[in-house]
Each structure stands twice: as C-alpha cells, then as structure tokens.
GROMACS .gro file of C-alpha atoms in nm:
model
  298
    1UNK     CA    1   2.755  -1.423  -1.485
    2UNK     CA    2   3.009  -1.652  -1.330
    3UNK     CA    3   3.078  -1.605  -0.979
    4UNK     CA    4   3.465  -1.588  -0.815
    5UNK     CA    5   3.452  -1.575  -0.443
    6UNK     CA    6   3.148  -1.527  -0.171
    7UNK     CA    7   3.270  -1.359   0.131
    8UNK     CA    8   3.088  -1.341   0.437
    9UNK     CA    9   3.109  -1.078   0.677
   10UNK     CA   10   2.924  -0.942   1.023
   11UNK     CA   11   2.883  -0.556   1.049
   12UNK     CA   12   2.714  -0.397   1.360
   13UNK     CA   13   2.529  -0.726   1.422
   14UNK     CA   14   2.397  -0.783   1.061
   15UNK     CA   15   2.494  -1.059   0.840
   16UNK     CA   16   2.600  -0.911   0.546
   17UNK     CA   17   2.677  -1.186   0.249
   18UNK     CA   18   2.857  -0.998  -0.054
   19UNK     CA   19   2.957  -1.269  -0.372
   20UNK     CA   20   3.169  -1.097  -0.588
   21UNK     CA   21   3.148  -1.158  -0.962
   22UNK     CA   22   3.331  -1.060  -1.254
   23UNK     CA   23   3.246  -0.663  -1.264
   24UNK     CA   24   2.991  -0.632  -0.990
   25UNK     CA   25   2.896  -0.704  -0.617
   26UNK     CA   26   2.591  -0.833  -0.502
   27UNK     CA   27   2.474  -0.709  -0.145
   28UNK     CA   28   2.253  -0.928   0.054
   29UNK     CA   29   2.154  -0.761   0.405
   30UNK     CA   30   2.012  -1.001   0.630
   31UNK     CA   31   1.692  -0.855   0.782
   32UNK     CA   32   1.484  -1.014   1.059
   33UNK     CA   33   1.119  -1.084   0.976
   34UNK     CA   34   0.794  -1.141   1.143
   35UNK     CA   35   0.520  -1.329   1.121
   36UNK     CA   36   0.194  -1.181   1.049
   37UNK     CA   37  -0.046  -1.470   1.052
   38UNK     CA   38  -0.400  -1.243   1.083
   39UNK     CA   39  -0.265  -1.026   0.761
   40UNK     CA   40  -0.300  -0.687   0.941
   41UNK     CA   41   0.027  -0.565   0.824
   42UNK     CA   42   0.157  -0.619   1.218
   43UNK     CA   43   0.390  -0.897   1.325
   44UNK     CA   44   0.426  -1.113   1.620
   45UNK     CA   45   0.712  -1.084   1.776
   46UNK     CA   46   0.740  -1.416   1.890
   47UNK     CA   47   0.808  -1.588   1.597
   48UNK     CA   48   1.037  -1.443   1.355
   49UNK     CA   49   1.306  -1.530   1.056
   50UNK     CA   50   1.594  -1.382   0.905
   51UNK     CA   51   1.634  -1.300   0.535
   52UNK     CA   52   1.744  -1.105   0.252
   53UNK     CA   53   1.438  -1.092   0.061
   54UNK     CA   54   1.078  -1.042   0.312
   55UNK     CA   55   0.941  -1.410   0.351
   56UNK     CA   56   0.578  -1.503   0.228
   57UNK     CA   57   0.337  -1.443   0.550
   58UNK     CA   58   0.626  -1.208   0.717
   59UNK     CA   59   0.635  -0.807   0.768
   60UNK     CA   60   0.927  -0.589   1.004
   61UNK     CA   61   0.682  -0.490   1.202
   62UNK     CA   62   0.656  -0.690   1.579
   63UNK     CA   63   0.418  -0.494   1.749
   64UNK     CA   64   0.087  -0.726   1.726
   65UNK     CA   65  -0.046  -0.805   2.042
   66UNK     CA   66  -0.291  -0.989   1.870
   67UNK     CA   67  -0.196  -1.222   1.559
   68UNK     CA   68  -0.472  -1.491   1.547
   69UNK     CA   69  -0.574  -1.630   1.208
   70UNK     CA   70  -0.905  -1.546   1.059
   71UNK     CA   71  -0.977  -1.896   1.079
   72UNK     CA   72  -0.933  -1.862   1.489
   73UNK     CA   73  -1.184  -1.574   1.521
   74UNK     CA   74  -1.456  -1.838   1.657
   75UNK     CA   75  -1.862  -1.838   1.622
   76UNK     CA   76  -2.068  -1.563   1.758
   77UNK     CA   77  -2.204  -1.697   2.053
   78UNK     CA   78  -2.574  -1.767   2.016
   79UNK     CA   79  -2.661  -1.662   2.361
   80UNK     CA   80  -2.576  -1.333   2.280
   81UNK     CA   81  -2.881  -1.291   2.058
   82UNK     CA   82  -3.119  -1.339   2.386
   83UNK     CA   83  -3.018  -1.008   2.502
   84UNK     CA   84  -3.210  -0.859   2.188
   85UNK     CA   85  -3.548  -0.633   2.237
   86UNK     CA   86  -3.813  -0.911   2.070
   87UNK     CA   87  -4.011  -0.609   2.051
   88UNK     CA   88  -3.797  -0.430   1.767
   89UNK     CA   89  -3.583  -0.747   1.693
   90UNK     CA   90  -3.604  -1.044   1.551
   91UNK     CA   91  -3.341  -1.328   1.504
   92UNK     CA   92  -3.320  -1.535   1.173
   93UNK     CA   93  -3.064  -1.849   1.170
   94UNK     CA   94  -3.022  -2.004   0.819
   95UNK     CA   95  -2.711  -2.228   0.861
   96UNK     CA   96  -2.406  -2.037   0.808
   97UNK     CA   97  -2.580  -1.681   0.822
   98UNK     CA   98  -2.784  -1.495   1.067
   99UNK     CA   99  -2.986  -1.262   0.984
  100UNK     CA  100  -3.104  -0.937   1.190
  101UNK     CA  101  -3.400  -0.744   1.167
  102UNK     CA  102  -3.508  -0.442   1.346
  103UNK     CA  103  -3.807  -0.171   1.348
  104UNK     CA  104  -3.594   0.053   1.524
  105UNK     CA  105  -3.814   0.115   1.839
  106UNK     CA  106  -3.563   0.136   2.125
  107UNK     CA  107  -3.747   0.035   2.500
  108UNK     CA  108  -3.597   0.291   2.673
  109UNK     CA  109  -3.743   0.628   2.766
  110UNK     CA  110  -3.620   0.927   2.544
  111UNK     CA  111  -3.725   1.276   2.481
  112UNK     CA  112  -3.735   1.210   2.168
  113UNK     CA  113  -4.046   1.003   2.203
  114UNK     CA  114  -4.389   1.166   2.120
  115UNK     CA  115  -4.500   1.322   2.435
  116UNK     CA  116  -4.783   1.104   2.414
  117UNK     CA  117  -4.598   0.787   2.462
  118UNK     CA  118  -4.544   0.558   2.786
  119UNK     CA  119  -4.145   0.594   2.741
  120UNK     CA  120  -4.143   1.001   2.698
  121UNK     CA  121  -3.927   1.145   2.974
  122UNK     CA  122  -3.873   1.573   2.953
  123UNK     CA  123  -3.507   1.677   2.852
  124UNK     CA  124  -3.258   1.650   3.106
  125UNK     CA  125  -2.947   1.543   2.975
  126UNK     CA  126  -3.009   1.673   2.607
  127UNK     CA  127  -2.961   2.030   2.561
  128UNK     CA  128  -3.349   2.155   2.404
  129UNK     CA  129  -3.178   2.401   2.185
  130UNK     CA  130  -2.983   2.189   2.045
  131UNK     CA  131  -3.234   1.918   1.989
  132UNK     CA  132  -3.292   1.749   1.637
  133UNK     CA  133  -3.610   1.759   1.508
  134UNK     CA  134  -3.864   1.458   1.485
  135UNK     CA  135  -3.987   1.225   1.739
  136UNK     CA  136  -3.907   0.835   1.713
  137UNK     CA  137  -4.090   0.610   1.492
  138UNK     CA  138  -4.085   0.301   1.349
  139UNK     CA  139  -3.864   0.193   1.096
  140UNK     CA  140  -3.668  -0.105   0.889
  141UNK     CA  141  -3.331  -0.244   0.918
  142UNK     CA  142  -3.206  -0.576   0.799
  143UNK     CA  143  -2.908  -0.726   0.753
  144UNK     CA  144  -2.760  -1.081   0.688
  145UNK     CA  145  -2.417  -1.123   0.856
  146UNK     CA  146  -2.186  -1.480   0.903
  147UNK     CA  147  -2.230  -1.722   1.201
  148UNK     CA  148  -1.842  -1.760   1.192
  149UNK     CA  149  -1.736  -1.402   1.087
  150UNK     CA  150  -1.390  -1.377   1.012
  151UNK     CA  151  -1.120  -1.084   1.012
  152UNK     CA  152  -1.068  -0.975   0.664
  153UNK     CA  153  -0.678  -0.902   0.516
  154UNK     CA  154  -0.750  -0.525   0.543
  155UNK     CA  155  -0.986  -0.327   0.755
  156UNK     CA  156  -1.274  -0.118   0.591
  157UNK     CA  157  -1.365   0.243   0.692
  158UNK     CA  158  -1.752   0.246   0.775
  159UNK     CA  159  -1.953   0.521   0.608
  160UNK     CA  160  -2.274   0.697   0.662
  161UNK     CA  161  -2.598   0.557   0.797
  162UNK     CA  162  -2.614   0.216   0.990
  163UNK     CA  163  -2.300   0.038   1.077
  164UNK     CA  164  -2.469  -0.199   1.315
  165UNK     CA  165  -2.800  -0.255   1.532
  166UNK     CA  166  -2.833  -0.202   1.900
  167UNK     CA  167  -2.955  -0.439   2.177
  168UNK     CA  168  -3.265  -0.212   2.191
  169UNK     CA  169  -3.320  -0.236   1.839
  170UNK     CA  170  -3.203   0.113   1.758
  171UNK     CA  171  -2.904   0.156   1.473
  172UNK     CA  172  -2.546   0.232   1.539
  173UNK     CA  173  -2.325   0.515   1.350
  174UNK     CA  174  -2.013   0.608   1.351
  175UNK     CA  175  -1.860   0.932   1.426
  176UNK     CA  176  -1.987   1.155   1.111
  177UNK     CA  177  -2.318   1.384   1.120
  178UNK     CA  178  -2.267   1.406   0.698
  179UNK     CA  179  -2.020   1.347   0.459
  180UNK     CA  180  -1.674   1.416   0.568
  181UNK     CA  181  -1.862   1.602   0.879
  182UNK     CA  182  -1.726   1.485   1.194
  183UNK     CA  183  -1.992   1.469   1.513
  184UNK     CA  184  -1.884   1.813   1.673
  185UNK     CA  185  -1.952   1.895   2.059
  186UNK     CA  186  -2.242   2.121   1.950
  187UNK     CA  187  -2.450   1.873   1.808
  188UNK     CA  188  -2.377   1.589   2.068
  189UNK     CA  189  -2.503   1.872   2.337
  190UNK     CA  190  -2.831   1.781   2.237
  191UNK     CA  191  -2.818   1.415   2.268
  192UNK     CA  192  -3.026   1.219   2.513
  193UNK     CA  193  -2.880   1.011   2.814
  194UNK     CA  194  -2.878   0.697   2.545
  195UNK     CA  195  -2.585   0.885   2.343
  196UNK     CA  196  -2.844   0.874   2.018
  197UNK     CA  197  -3.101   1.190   1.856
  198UNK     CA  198  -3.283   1.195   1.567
  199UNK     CA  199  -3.163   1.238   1.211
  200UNK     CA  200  -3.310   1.195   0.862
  201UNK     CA  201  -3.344   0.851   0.868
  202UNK     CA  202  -3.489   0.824   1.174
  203UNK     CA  203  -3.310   0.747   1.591
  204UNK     CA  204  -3.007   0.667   1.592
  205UNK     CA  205  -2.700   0.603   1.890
  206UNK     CA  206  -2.358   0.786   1.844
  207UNK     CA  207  -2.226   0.764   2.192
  208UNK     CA  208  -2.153   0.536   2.478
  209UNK     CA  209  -2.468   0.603   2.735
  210UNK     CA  210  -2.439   0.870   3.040
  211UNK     CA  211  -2.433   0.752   3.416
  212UNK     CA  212  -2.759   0.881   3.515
  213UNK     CA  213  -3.032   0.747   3.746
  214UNK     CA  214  -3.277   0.704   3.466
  215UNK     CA  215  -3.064   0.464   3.272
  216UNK     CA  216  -3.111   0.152   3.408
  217UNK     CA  217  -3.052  -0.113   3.090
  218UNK     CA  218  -2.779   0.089   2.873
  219UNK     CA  219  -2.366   0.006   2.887
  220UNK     CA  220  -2.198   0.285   3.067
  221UNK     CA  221  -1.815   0.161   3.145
  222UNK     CA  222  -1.935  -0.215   3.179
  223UNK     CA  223  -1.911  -0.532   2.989
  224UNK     CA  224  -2.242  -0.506   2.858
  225UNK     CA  225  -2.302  -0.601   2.504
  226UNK     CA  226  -2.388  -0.310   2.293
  227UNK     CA  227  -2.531  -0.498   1.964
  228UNK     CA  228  -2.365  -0.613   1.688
  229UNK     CA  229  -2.202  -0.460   1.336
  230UNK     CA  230  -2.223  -0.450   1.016
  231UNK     CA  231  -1.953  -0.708   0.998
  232UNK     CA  232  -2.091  -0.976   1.221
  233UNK     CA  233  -1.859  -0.913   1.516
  234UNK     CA  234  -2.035  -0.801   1.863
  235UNK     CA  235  -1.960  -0.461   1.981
  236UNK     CA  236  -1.933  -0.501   2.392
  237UNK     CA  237  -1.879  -0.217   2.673
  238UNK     CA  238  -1.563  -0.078   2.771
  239UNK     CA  239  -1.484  -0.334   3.004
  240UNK     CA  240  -1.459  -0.710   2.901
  241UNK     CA  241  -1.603  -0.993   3.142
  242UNK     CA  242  -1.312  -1.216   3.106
  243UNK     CA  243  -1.080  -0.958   3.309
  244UNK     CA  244  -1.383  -0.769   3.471
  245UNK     CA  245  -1.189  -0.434   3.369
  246UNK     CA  246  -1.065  -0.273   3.066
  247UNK     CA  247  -0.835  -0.475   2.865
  248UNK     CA  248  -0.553  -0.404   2.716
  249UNK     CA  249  -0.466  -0.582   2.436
  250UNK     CA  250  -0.711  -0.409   2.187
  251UNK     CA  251  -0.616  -0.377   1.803
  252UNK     CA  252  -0.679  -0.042   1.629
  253UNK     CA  253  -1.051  -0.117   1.636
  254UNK     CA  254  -1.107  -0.236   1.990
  255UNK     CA  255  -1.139  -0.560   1.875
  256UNK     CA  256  -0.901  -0.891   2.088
  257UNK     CA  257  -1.036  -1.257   2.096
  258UNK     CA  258  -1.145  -1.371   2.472
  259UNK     CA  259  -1.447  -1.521   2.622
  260UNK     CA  260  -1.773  -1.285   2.712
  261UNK     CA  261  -2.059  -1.343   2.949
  262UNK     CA  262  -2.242  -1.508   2.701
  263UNK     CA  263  -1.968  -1.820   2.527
  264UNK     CA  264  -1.939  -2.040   2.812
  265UNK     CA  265  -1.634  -1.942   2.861
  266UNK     CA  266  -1.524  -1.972   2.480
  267UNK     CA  267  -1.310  -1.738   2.298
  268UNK     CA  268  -1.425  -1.543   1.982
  269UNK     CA  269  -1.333  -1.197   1.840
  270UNK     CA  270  -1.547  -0.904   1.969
  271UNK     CA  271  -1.522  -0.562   1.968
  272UNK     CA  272  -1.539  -0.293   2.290
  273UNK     CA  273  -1.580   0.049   2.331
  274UNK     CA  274  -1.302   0.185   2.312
  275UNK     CA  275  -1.219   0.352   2.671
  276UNK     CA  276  -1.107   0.727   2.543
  277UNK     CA  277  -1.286   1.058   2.506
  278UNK     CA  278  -1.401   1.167   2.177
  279UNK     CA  279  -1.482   1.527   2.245
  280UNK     CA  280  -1.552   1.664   2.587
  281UNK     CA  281  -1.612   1.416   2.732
  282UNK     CA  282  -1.818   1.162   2.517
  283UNK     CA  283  -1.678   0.870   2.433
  284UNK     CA  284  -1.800   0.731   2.072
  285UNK     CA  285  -1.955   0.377   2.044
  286UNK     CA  286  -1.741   0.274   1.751
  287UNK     CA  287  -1.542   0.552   1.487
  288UNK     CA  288  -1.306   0.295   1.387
  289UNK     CA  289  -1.238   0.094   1.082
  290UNK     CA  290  -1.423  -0.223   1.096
  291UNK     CA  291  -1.206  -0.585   1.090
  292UNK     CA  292  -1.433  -0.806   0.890
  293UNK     CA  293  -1.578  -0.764   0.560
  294UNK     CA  294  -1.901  -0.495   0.583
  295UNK     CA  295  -2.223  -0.637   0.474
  296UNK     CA  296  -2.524  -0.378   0.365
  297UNK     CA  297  -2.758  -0.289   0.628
  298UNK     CA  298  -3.088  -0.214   0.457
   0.00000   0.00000   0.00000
C-alpha cells in the first residue's frame, strides 16, 4: 500500500507518528523501554530507549535495583567451604563443579538427639507436645552444584525435601511441612533453638536460629553464612558484611551481588535471610523462589 503523507505529532508528552495511506492510518506510540540485562522481567532504569515496538533485551518495567548479567554473578568463594562441619561434610572440587556431601549430623546440641548422646540438651525452646517424633541420625545428602553459578532467565519455585545443606551439615527446606502445606505456627512451636525438628526423612532446619544462651555457632540477625542451595548460590544471615547491617537492595529472593567475609573483598551473588517475620515471630531461612537453575539433592 502506497503511502501519501507522514505526519508527526506530540500529545501529552508522547511522540505519536501517524502515516496516512490510501484507506487507513497507521498509529505508532512511542513508548520508553528498559533494559533488562539479568532477564528477570525488571528493568534498569538507568538505561533506557524509546520505541514503537519493545526492543530485544528491553521490558517497561524500571524498578531493578539489581540488573547484573548472569555472566557477572562471580565464583563462589572457596573460603566459604572452610566454614563446613568436616565431621558431616565433605568438599569435592572437580574443575567447574563442586560437589557437597553430607551425613546430616549437625554439631550442635538438640533435643532431638538420643538422650544418650554428648550433644542432648532437655527441651527448652521446643514446645514437648508439639515435638516430632524420632531422634537424629545419620543420613546421606549429595549434590553437585557449579563453581561459577549463574542466575537463570526465570526463577524456579523449590519443592519438598532438601533445597540446600547447612554449615553443620544438616539440610535446608523451605516453608512447606507437605504438599501444598504451609509450615503453620503449631508445628514450628515445637522446634528447637536451631529453627529445625525431625521429619520423615530425617533433621532438618526451617527457621532462622533463636537468640538464646545455648546457641553459640548458629546465625541469628548476623552475617553468618548459613550453607549453601540447591542452586550453588550461598545462603548468608540477615545482615551482609559488606554494610555490617541489613541491606537493602535485595531481589525477590534475598539475593544482591557484594563482597562477604569470605571473597577478599570480591563481589559474587549470594543470598540472605530475608529480614521479615514468617509467622509469629519466626523468620524462615529461605521460602522463596530460587535464582539459578536447581540441581537434585540426593
């Protein structure tokens, strides 16, 4: 179709370019883009571009406070790794992977030790009512996650079971006591001081740690590094050592890019607790989606 005229006009502050043609108009309504380098569906607002038609690697979005590129996330920081029980733990590097292995056997005291062991301590924080069943005991956990993780182009909801291993050897879980059964106030009541109890595959953590005398390793509202995901990225404390506070330019998963106690002053992606109440007032390790891709913890 041949084209007569193009007229170009400016309505409320938008460029509106209209070519007329033999029976019809064309509208093209100038809309200002955003970059969205990390692919999270946010963009910066910072750099930006206007167009008709959304540019390649652009959204109308500007509220990322945090667009680095996968390719920016950095290494995990081996240090890190020397803050791992070698009693339940052990460390496997094979070039680009790492690989994490765990009996389960936290070295902290519990009541949910045998009463017969060194690390049994009587319920004080744990409601015995509301106690689960079984006493700790060894088990297996493996999994093989990248030296370099990177953010993936969507997030992944975690599911059931082990989303990550502990400092102390212990697994993480998320926020769910089944399927589609959220952690409820009655069943944290009879948690010990760690934030974990017993389930059917054995002790697990749920919550951040309580402030009590007794607790003398564990990360309660400190920079202290947790363990690390299913995704390869390190989940840290509520606070971050770069600002020696929390900080405040977490993404939807407590994750931000900064330097830790443990990279020489290096920035990577990490994850933190992130500093609000779940119920009550627990505050849940991690019951967000994870930013990298998930690998199977076995």
């Amino acid at each position: 179709m041949k084209h007569s005229k193009t007229i170009l006009s400016v309505l409320f502050g938008v460029t509106i370019l209209i070519s007329s043609c033999d029976n019809e108009e064309e509208v093209c309504v100038e809309t200002k883009w955003y970059q969205d380098t990390d692919s999270d569906g946010l963009g910066n607002a910072d750099v930006s571009q206007t167009a008709c038609v959304q540019p390649s690697g652009y959204v109308a979005d500007n509220s990322d406070t945090d667009d680095s590129s996968a390719a920016s996330t950095g290494s995990t920081p081996i240090a890190a790794f020397n803050e791992f029980n070698e009693n339940a733990v052990t460390i496997s590097f094979d070039g680009e992977d790492i690989t994490i292995e765990s009996n389960g056997l936290p070295n902290h005291t519990s009541p949910y030790w045998s009463t017969n062991n060194s690390l049994y301590i009587e319920p004080f924080v744990a409601s015995t009512s509301e106690m689960s069943p079984g006493t700790i005991s060894s088990g297996s956990y493996t999994v093989t996650v990248p030296a370099a993780p990177e953010k993936s182009s969507s997030s992944s909801a975690t599911g059931l079971g082990a989303i990550g291993i502990a400092v102390t050897g212990a697994p993480i879980f998320n926020d769910e006591e089944g399927p589609n059964i959220a952690l409820s106030a009655n069943v944290a009541s009879g948690f010990d001081y760690a934030g974990a109890h017993m389930g059917p595959t054995g002790y697990h953590y749920h919550l951040e740690s309580t402030d009590v005398e007794v607790n003398t390793s564990l990360s309660h509202d400190d920079e202290k590094l947790i363990g690390i995901l299913q995704d390869g990225f390190l989940l840290y404390g509520r606070k971050c050592n770069s600002t020696d506070d929390h900080p405040t330019n977490l993404d939807a998963s407590g994750g931000h890019i900064s330097a830790t106690q443990h990279s020489d002053e290096e920035e990577f992606y990490h994850y933190h607790i992130i500093n609000e109440t779940y119920i009550g007032s627990y505050i849940l390790l991690f019951g967000v989606d994870l930013q990298g891709t998930p690998n199977s913890i076995m």
